[in-house]
Short mmCIF file of C-alpha atoms and ligand atoms in Angstrom, two decimals:
data_model
loop_
_atom_site.label_atom_id
_atom_site.label_comp_id
_atom_site.label_asym_id
_atom_site.label_seq_id
_atom_site.Cartn_x
_atom_site.Cartn_y
_atom_site.Cartn_z
CA MET L 1 -14.28 -97.13 -11.04
CA GLY L 2 -15.27 -100.23 -13.80
CA ALA L 3 -14.39 -103.73 -13.07
CA THR L 4 -11.91 -103.88 -15.69
CA SER L 5 -9.78 -100.34 -15.21
CA LYS L 6 -6.89 -100.40 -13.15
CA PRO L 7 -6.56 -100.07 -9.32
CA ARG L 8 -4.89 -96.58 -8.78
CA LYS L 9 -1.93 -95.60 -6.49
CA ALA L 10 -3.14 -93.47 -3.25
CA PHE L 11 -2.74 -90.01 -3.02
CA PRO L 12 0.79 -89.66 -1.34
CA PHE L 13 1.56 -89.16 1.89
CA ILE L 14 4.32 -86.79 1.53
CA LEU L 15 2.66 -83.90 0.26
CA PRO L 16 3.83 -83.22 -3.39
CA LYS L 17 5.16 -79.44 -3.50
CA GLU L 18 3.87 -79.07 -7.15
CA LYS L 19 0.75 -80.25 -8.85
CA PRO L 20 1.35 -83.86 -9.21
CA GLU L 21 0.48 -85.49 -12.61
CA ARG L 22 -2.66 -87.44 -11.35
CA GLU L 23 -6.59 -86.93 -11.67
CA LEU L 24 -7.17 -84.81 -8.87
CA SER L 25 -10.13 -83.90 -6.90
CA ALA L 26 -11.52 -79.94 -6.93
CA ALA L 27 -10.55 -79.50 -3.66
CA LEU L 28 -7.02 -80.62 -4.46
CA GLU L 29 -6.98 -79.41 -7.71
CA ARG L 30 -7.66 -75.41 -6.15
CA ASN L 31 -5.02 -76.04 -3.74
CA TYR L 32 -2.45 -76.40 -6.47
CA SER L 33 -4.37 -73.86 -8.94
CA SER L 34 -5.91 -71.50 -6.40
CA TYR L 35 -3.38 -71.00 -3.77
CA PRO L 36 0.18 -69.28 -3.75
CA ALA L 37 1.70 -72.83 -2.27
CA PRO L 38 -0.34 -76.09 -1.20
CA ARG L 39 0.41 -75.77 2.59
CA PRO L 40 -0.09 -72.14 4.62
CA GLU L 41 3.72 -72.42 5.96
CA ALA L 42 4.81 -71.61 2.41
CA ASN L 43 1.99 -69.26 1.63
CA GLU L 44 3.95 -66.31 1.10
CA LEU L 45 0.19 -64.31 1.65
CA TYR L 46 -1.00 -66.60 4.94
CA SER L 47 0.15 -65.34 8.36
CA LEU L 48 -1.33 -65.44 11.71
CA PHE L 49 -2.26 -61.97 13.25
CA LYS L 50 -0.95 -61.34 17.08
CA TYR L 51 -1.56 -58.49 18.82
CA THR L 52 -0.09 -55.75 21.70
CA GLU L 53 -2.44 -53.14 23.19
CA LEU L 54 -0.70 -49.73 22.97
CA LYS L 55 1.32 -47.87 25.10
CA GLY L 56 0.94 -43.75 25.80
CA VAL L 57 -2.66 -43.06 24.71
CA ASP L 58 -5.44 -42.59 27.63
CA TYR L 59 -9.33 -43.84 27.53
CA ASN L 60 -10.27 -42.01 30.66
CA ASN L 61 -10.88 -44.66 32.30
CA HIS L 62 -12.54 -46.09 29.44
CA ASP L 63 -15.98 -44.40 29.82
CA GLY L 64 -16.39 -43.84 26.87
CA THR L 65 -15.85 -40.56 26.08
CA ILE L 66 -12.96 -40.66 23.99
CA THR L 67 -12.41 -43.51 21.22
CA ARG L 68 -9.70 -43.75 18.79
CA ARG L 69 -10.14 -45.31 15.53
CA ASP L 70 -9.97 -46.29 11.78
CA PRO L 71 -5.92 -45.97 11.93
CA SER L 72 -4.25 -44.89 8.28
CA LYS L 73 -0.85 -46.92 7.35
CA VAL L 74 1.88 -46.38 9.29
CA ILE L 75 4.38 -44.07 7.10
CA LEU L 76 8.09 -44.14 8.57
CA LYS L 77 10.05 -40.29 8.62
CA ASP L 78 13.44 -39.29 9.85
CA GLY L 79 13.03 -42.09 12.64
CA LYS L 80 9.79 -41.69 13.21
CA TYR L 81 6.36 -43.48 13.00
CA TYR L 82 3.11 -41.56 11.84
CA VAL L 83 -0.67 -42.61 12.31
CA TRP L 84 -3.03 -40.92 12.00
CA TYR L 85 -6.55 -41.74 12.97
CA THR L 86 -10.04 -40.48 14.23
CA HIS L 87 -10.50 -38.80 17.55
CA ARG L 88 -13.27 -38.36 19.52
CA HIS L 89 -13.49 -36.92 23.06
CA THR L 90 -17.17 -36.02 23.85
CA PRO L 91 -19.05 -35.53 26.88
CA THR L 92 -20.57 -38.54 26.69
CA ALA L 93 -20.61 -41.50 24.58
CA PRO L 94 -22.83 -41.90 21.58
CA GLN L 95 -26.10 -41.83 22.02
CA GLY L 96 -27.71 -42.59 18.73
CA PRO L 97 -29.70 -40.25 15.67
CA ASP L 98 -32.24 -39.86 18.37
CA ASN L 99 -30.39 -38.03 21.31
CA CYS L 100 -27.69 -36.40 19.77
CA THR L 101 -27.03 -32.56 19.32
CA ASP L 102 -24.23 -30.50 18.34
CA THR L 103 -21.85 -31.53 21.12
CA ILE L 104 -23.34 -35.32 21.96
CA PRO L 105 -22.50 -38.00 19.06
CA ALA L 106 -24.78 -39.89 17.15
CA ARG L 107 -22.32 -42.76 16.52
CA ASP L 108 -18.33 -43.58 17.37
CA TRP L 109 -17.20 -41.28 14.57
CA ASP L 110 -19.83 -38.68 15.10
CA LEU L 111 -18.46 -35.21 15.88
CA CYS L 112 -14.64 -35.95 15.45
CA GLU L 113 -11.44 -34.66 14.48
CA ILE L 114 -8.32 -36.35 12.39
CA TRP L 115 -5.49 -36.69 15.50
CA TYR L 116 -2.28 -37.98 14.48
CA ALA L 117 0.53 -39.99 17.19
CA THR L 118 4.20 -40.79 16.66
CA SER L 119 6.31 -43.35 17.72
CA ARG L 120 10.25 -44.84 17.96
CA ASP L 121 9.35 -48.86 18.45
CA GLY L 122 5.72 -48.91 17.19
CA PHE L 123 4.73 -49.95 20.95
CA THR L 124 4.63 -46.75 22.87
CA TRP L 125 3.04 -43.45 20.45
CA GLU L 126 3.10 -40.07 21.71
CA GLU L 127 -0.18 -38.47 20.73
CA GLN L 128 0.50 -34.90 18.79
CA GLY L 129 -3.06 -33.66 18.87
CA VAL L 130 -5.14 -32.57 16.24
CA ALA L 131 -4.28 -33.06 12.26
CA VAL L 132 -7.38 -32.31 10.85
CA ALA L 133 -10.08 -30.26 12.29
CA ARG L 134 -13.49 -29.76 11.71
CA PRO L 135 -14.22 -27.06 9.40
CA PRO L 136 -17.08 -24.22 10.24
CA GLN L 137 -20.46 -24.63 9.04
CA PRO L 138 -21.38 -25.41 5.87
CA GLU L 139 -18.21 -26.76 4.45
CA PRO L 140 -18.04 -30.39 3.96
CA GLY L 141 -16.73 -32.45 7.21
CA TRP L 142 -18.22 -29.53 9.67
CA ARG L 143 -20.42 -32.42 11.43
CA SER L 144 -17.35 -34.77 11.96
CA VAL L 145 -14.28 -35.85 9.99
CA SER L 146 -13.34 -39.32 10.07
CA THR L 147 -11.49 -42.35 9.01
CA PRO L 148 -8.38 -41.06 7.11
CA ASP L 149 -5.50 -42.74 5.08
CA ILE L 150 -2.14 -41.16 4.16
CA LEU L 151 -0.52 -40.67 0.64
CA GLU L 152 2.98 -39.07 0.43
CA TRP L 153 3.46 -37.94 -3.77
CA LYS L 154 6.21 -35.40 -4.96
CA GLY L 155 7.23 -34.82 -1.17
CA ARG L 156 4.05 -33.69 -0.47
CA TYR L 157 1.63 -35.53 2.02
CA TYR L 158 -2.09 -35.75 1.57
CA LEU L 159 -4.71 -37.22 4.23
CA TYR L 160 -7.92 -38.31 2.45
CA TYR L 161 -10.58 -38.64 5.34
CA GLN L 162 -14.98 -38.95 5.40
CA SER L 163 -16.29 -35.68 5.77
CA PHE L 164 -19.79 -35.35 7.36
CA ARG L 165 -22.35 -32.47 6.29
CA ILE L 166 -24.76 -34.59 8.58
CA HIS L 167 -24.00 -36.86 11.88
CA PRO L 168 -23.53 -40.47 9.99
CA SER L 169 -26.92 -41.87 11.25
CA THR L 170 -29.02 -39.74 8.99
CA ARG L 171 -28.77 -41.45 5.91
CA GLY L 172 -26.85 -44.64 6.15
CA ASP L 173 -23.91 -43.51 6.86
CA ASP L 174 -23.41 -41.01 4.05
CA CYS L 175 -20.41 -38.32 3.28
CA PRO L 176 -17.89 -37.67 0.97
CA VAL L 177 -14.25 -38.19 0.76
CA ALA L 178 -12.45 -34.76 0.76
CA VAL L 179 -7.92 -33.96 1.49
CA SER L 180 -6.21 -31.77 3.22
CA TRP L 181 -2.21 -31.53 1.98
CA ALA L 182 1.14 -30.62 3.94
CA ASP L 183 4.66 -30.13 3.25
CA SER L 184 5.21 -32.33 6.47
CA PRO L 185 3.53 -34.88 8.12
CA ASP L 186 3.72 -32.25 11.14
CA GLY L 187 1.10 -30.45 9.31
CA PRO L 188 0.04 -27.86 9.26
CA TRP L 189 -2.61 -29.02 6.80
CA THR L 190 -4.57 -27.23 4.31
CA ALA L 191 -8.02 -28.46 3.67
CA VAL L 192 -9.32 -28.52 -0.23
CA ASN L 193 -12.92 -27.46 -0.01
CA GLN L 194 -13.67 -30.22 -2.85
CA VAL L 195 -15.15 -33.45 -2.86
CA ILE L 196 -12.35 -35.34 -4.20
CA ILE L 197 -14.75 -38.71 -5.16
CA PRO L 198 -17.87 -37.93 -5.99
CA ASN L 199 -21.08 -40.28 -5.55
CA GLY L 200 -22.46 -42.18 -8.36
CA ALA L 201 -26.05 -41.80 -9.33
CA GLU L 202 -28.83 -43.06 -6.94
CA ASP L 203 -28.80 -46.22 -8.70
CA GLU L 204 -25.38 -47.03 -8.44
CA TRP L 205 -23.30 -49.23 -6.20
CA ASP L 206 -21.55 -46.11 -4.78
CA GLY L 207 -24.66 -43.48 -5.14
CA PHE L 208 -24.39 -42.54 -1.13
CA SER L 209 -21.68 -43.90 0.63
CA ILE L 210 -17.70 -43.79 -0.20
CA HIS L 211 -16.13 -44.77 3.20
CA ASP L 212 -12.06 -45.74 4.00
CA PRO L 213 -10.08 -44.22 1.31
CA TYR L 214 -6.80 -46.19 0.95
CA PRO L 215 -4.29 -44.77 -1.29
CA LEU L 216 -1.18 -46.47 -2.97
CA VAL L 217 1.07 -45.56 -5.43
CA HIS L 218 0.97 -48.25 -8.18
CA LYS L 219 2.33 -48.51 -11.88
CA GLY L 220 3.30 -44.66 -11.86
CA ARG L 221 -0.53 -43.58 -10.30
CA ILE L 222 -2.57 -42.83 -7.39
CA TYR L 223 -4.48 -46.34 -6.47
CA LEU L 224 -7.05 -45.20 -4.35
CA TYR L 225 -9.53 -47.87 -3.12
CA HIS L 226 -12.75 -47.37 -1.33
CA LYS L 227 -15.71 -49.01 0.75
CA SER L 228 -18.80 -48.24 -0.62
CA ASP L 229 -22.08 -49.37 1.20
CA PHE L 230 -25.15 -50.62 -1.12
CA ASP L 231 -28.12 -53.15 -1.69
CA GLY L 232 -29.82 -52.49 1.47
CA ASP L 233 -31.93 -55.82 1.99
CA PRO L 234 -32.50 -56.88 4.22
CA ARG L 235 -28.83 -55.61 5.45
CA LEU L 236 -26.34 -53.01 3.54
CA VAL L 237 -23.51 -55.20 1.15
CA ARG L 238 -20.13 -54.16 1.24
CA MET L 239 -17.76 -54.19 -1.27
CA THR L 240 -14.28 -52.14 -2.55
CA GLY L 241 -13.67 -50.21 -5.19
CA LEU L 242 -10.70 -48.35 -6.98
CA ALA L 243 -10.20 -44.82 -8.50
CA ILE L 244 -7.24 -44.13 -10.34
CA ALA L 245 -5.54 -40.61 -10.30
CA ASP L 246 -2.23 -38.75 -11.60
CA ASP L 247 -2.62 -35.90 -9.55
CA PRO L 248 -3.70 -36.53 -5.71
CA LEU L 249 -6.12 -33.81 -6.46
CA GLY L 250 -8.14 -35.67 -8.97
CA PRO L 251 -9.48 -36.30 -11.12
CA PHE L 252 -10.07 -39.95 -10.02
CA GLU L 253 -11.02 -42.27 -12.34
CA LYS L 254 -13.71 -44.81 -11.32
CA HIS L 255 -12.73 -48.15 -12.59
CA PRO L 256 -14.59 -49.25 -15.32
CA LEU L 257 -15.18 -53.12 -13.33
CA ASN L 258 -15.73 -51.67 -9.58
CA PRO L 259 -16.51 -53.39 -6.98
CA VAL L 260 -12.97 -54.77 -7.70
CA LEU L 261 -13.21 -56.75 -4.39
CA ASN L 262 -16.83 -58.71 -3.63
CA SER L 263 -16.40 -58.48 0.09
CA GLY L 264 -14.70 -56.34 2.70
CA HIS L 265 -14.75 -53.41 5.33
CA GLU L 266 -12.12 -50.90 6.17
CA THR L 267 -9.89 -53.14 3.31
CA ALA L 268 -6.21 -52.31 3.74
CA LEU L 269 -3.82 -52.97 1.21
CA PHE L 270 -0.07 -53.05 0.24
CA PRO L 271 2.28 -53.96 -2.90
CA PHE L 272 2.83 -57.43 -3.02
CA ARG L 273 5.61 -58.77 -5.82
CA GLU L 274 4.11 -56.98 -9.52
CA GLY L 275 0.28 -56.61 -7.80
CA ILE L 276 -1.36 -55.82 -4.82
CA ALA L 277 -2.97 -57.74 -2.00
CA ALA L 278 -5.39 -57.13 0.04
CA LEU L 279 -6.66 -57.98 3.75
CA VAL L 280 -10.50 -58.22 3.14
CA ILE L 281 -11.62 -58.48 6.27
CA ARG L 282 -15.38 -58.04 7.81
CA ASP L 283 -18.29 -58.59 5.52
CA GLY L 284 -18.93 -60.35 1.91
CA ASN L 285 -18.69 -64.47 0.93
CA GLU L 286 -14.56 -63.93 1.29
CA HIS L 287 -14.25 -61.87 4.13
CA TYR L 288 -11.18 -63.06 6.03
CA THR L 289 -9.60 -63.71 2.82
CA VAL L 290 -6.05 -62.67 1.99
CA GLN L 291 -6.03 -61.42 -1.57
CA TYR L 292 -3.81 -60.90 -4.29
CA ALA L 293 -4.20 -59.19 -8.04
CA GLU L 294 -0.99 -59.00 -10.34
CA ASP L 295 -2.93 -55.96 -12.15
CA GLY L 296 -4.23 -54.63 -8.58
CA VAL L 297 -8.36 -55.03 -10.12
CA ASN L 298 -9.03 -58.76 -10.25
CA PHE L 299 -8.07 -59.91 -7.05
CA ARG L 300 -8.19 -64.07 -6.01
CA VAL L 301 -8.31 -65.45 -3.07
CA ALA L 302 -4.95 -66.25 -1.70
CA SER L 303 -5.41 -67.33 2.08
CA ILE L 304 -7.81 -67.66 4.63
CA ALA L 305 -7.54 -66.16 7.71
CA SER L 306 -8.48 -65.88 11.03
CA LEU L 307 -8.45 -63.25 13.60
CA MET L 308 -7.74 -60.58 11.10
CA PRO L 309 -7.46 -56.39 12.20
CA ASP L 310 -10.48 -54.89 11.85
CA ALA L 311 -9.56 -51.41 10.27
CA ALA L 312 -5.90 -52.46 9.45
CA GLY L 313 -3.30 -49.59 9.54
CA PRO L 314 -0.16 -51.33 8.13
CA PHE L 315 2.86 -50.03 7.80
CA VAL L 316 4.01 -50.35 4.18
CA PRO L 317 7.48 -49.61 3.86
CA ASP L 318 6.74 -49.36 -0.22
CA ALA L 319 3.15 -47.69 -0.25
CA PHE L 320 4.47 -44.58 -2.15
CA THR L 321 7.72 -45.72 -3.84
CA ASP L 322 5.81 -47.00 -6.91
CA THR L 323 7.41 -50.42 -6.67
CA ASP L 324 6.99 -53.75 -8.95
CA GLU L 325 8.72 -55.78 -5.97
CA GLY L 326 6.57 -54.83 -3.16
CA ARG L 327 7.73 -56.80 -0.04
CA GLY L 328 4.62 -57.03 1.86
CA ILE L 329 4.09 -56.28 5.87
CA THR L 330 4.64 -57.42 9.15
CA TRP L 331 2.95 -54.94 11.52
CA GLY L 332 0.35 -51.93 11.29
CA LEU L 333 -1.91 -51.07 13.82
CA CYS L 334 -5.82 -51.42 14.22
CA HIS L 335 -8.53 -51.32 16.01
CA ASN L 336 -11.39 -52.64 18.34
CA THR L 337 -14.61 -51.49 18.45
CA MET L 338 -15.67 -53.59 21.67
CA ALA L 339 -13.82 -51.01 24.45
CA GLY L 340 -15.44 -50.18 27.56
CA HIS L 341 -17.76 -51.22 30.11
CA GLY L 342 -20.93 -52.29 28.72
CA ARG L 343 -23.05 -50.68 25.78
CA GLU L 344 -22.84 -47.65 27.83
CA THR L 345 -19.31 -46.65 27.66
CA GLN L 346 -18.54 -48.61 24.09
CA HIS L 347 -15.72 -46.89 22.44
CA THR L 348 -13.38 -47.99 20.08
CA VAL L 349 -9.48 -48.24 20.75
CA LEU L 350 -6.20 -48.63 18.60
CA MET L 351 -4.49 -51.91 19.01
CA ARG L 352 -0.88 -52.98 17.03
CA PHE L 353 -0.80 -56.09 15.22
CA ASP L 354 2.06 -58.19 14.00
CA CYS L 355 1.47 -60.97 11.63
CA ASP L 356 3.76 -62.27 8.75
CA LEU L 357 2.84 -61.32 5.30
CA SER L 358 6.38 -59.96 4.10
CA LEU L 359 8.93 -61.58 1.22
CA ASP L 360 11.67 -60.46 3.73
CA ASP L 361 10.59 -61.42 7.51
CA VAL L 362 10.36 -65.74 7.67
CA ASP L 363 8.78 -65.80 11.47
CA PRO L 364 7.59 -69.49 11.19
CA GLU L 365 5.01 -69.15 14.87
CA MET L 366 2.88 -66.76 12.44
CA LYS L 367 2.36 -69.42 10.14
CA HIS L 368 0.80 -71.72 12.64
CA HIS L 369 -2.61 -72.90 11.30
CA HIS L 370 -4.96 -72.22 14.36
CA CYS L 371 -5.79 -69.77 17.13
CA ASN L 372 -6.33 -71.20 20.58
CA TYR L 373 -9.81 -69.59 22.03
CA PRO L 374 -11.04 -70.56 25.70
CA PRO L 375 -14.40 -71.45 25.99
CA GLU L 376 -15.61 -67.90 27.63
CA HIS L 377 -14.67 -66.57 24.23
CA PHE L 378 -17.19 -68.94 22.32
CA TYR L 379 -19.51 -67.95 25.39
CA ARG L 380 -19.27 -64.41 24.59
CA HIS L 381 -21.02 -65.32 20.90
CA GLY L 382 -23.70 -66.51 23.10
CA LEU L 383 -27.31 -66.79 21.55
CA SER L 384 -29.85 -64.39 21.67
CA LYS L 385 -33.02 -63.84 24.19
CA GLN L 386 -35.07 -64.52 20.82
CA GLN L 387 -32.97 -67.47 19.76
CA ARG L 388 -33.61 -69.26 23.01
CA GLU L 389 -37.67 -68.75 22.32
CA ARG L 390 -37.23 -69.86 19.55
CA ILE L 391 -35.41 -72.90 19.89
CA SER L 392 -37.38 -74.00 23.38
CA LYS L 393 -40.72 -73.20 20.75
CA THR L 394 -38.98 -75.90 18.30
CA THR L 395 -37.99 -78.34 20.66
CA ARG L 396 -41.22 -78.42 22.84
CA GLU L 397 -43.22 -78.49 19.20
CA PHE L 398 -40.35 -81.64 18.68
CA ARG L 399 -40.86 -83.59 21.53
CA GLY L 400 -45.06 -83.15 21.11
CA THR L 401 -45.33 -81.36 24.65
C1 LIG P 501 -15.93 -47.94 10.04
C2 LIG P 501 -15.62 -47.24 8.35
C3 LIG P 501 -16.24 -45.79 8.18
C4 LIG P 501 -17.54 -45.84 8.30
C5 LIG P 501 -17.35 -45.93 9.95
C6 LIG P 501 -15.92 -45.10 10.34
O1 LIG P 501 -16.14 -49.08 9.91
O2 LIG P 501 -15.77 -48.16 7.21
O3 LIG P 501 -15.52 -45.20 9.27
O4 LIG P 501 -17.97 -44.67 8.07
O5 LIG P 501 -17.31 -47.49 10.58
#
């Protein structure tokens, strides 16, 4: 401030609800222009996430032989909730690429089938068994079918899923997306033996893997979001793209602006107001954010969250109603890949999550700004042996000993 300029009044104690008419720092400017509200409590796309263990599902004493993971969206039909997921029941836990066989899995989603469960309250689930089995060799999926999601379109149901012809450690977890259809969520499911979303060319972002298919109905069309792993230097980059069709069996047209989300892994999406909101959960610069795109394509960060659900499959009542007033979500199922009694028995369990990302429900407890973790939680993220050695070396050098 120059010696002659007028002293300015400090920023007010009460946070203005609207952007004040004054010069703002970049952070304050962003607080008013980038987020739906200047405080998280009033931000409809901000929430805490709370977790509950599911009742009714068994994991063989968590010995690693049973896994349930990558749940679909939850749908409600005739008073019952339905969910589909990857189910593995193998003689042992995954043994890695060098020790796997036709019955011993390489990875947690190898040698799997797609199973489903129903529930009256969303907490207790009754497993109903297989929805989509592995087809005979050499059809896509003979090695494993995994990571399903559901679409309801003109009274018929469609399950999109990853269909492996090689075990998922063979060449970077590559697989195409396949589809099966049924007239009822209870099946029977008919497999369509064709690749629904083909990979791009080898030098394109989706040249090798198309994972986590996630269909919604938007603007009268089928919007199918999916992830791809690419780049590979030093580790794969994960982003989310969009393919649009007028028929569930395609052709799906890849959006020219793909990838449409610069981060995310198993991204979950839902209609929100006139657009689409996304839970951008793991990986990338914008992991752990909730984002929003009025056009379903140009996403912007709407909130930053903690302890978000991995592989969320929310209950999205208006996923297929072609709404332009999306109401949001309050719960769903997700997974945690760290179950078991250590490395030898590591497997994945389904869990329930609750949140308030809804225009209808108001749950002030979900709008608190932080989660409290005990010290043990932090110590579990401890230093590796190599890190301890590096730190000791640097410390010795620093102290000159
Ligand atoms: C998940 C998903 C896909 C991957 C594997 C099983 O995180 O992204 O489904 O292929 O892991």
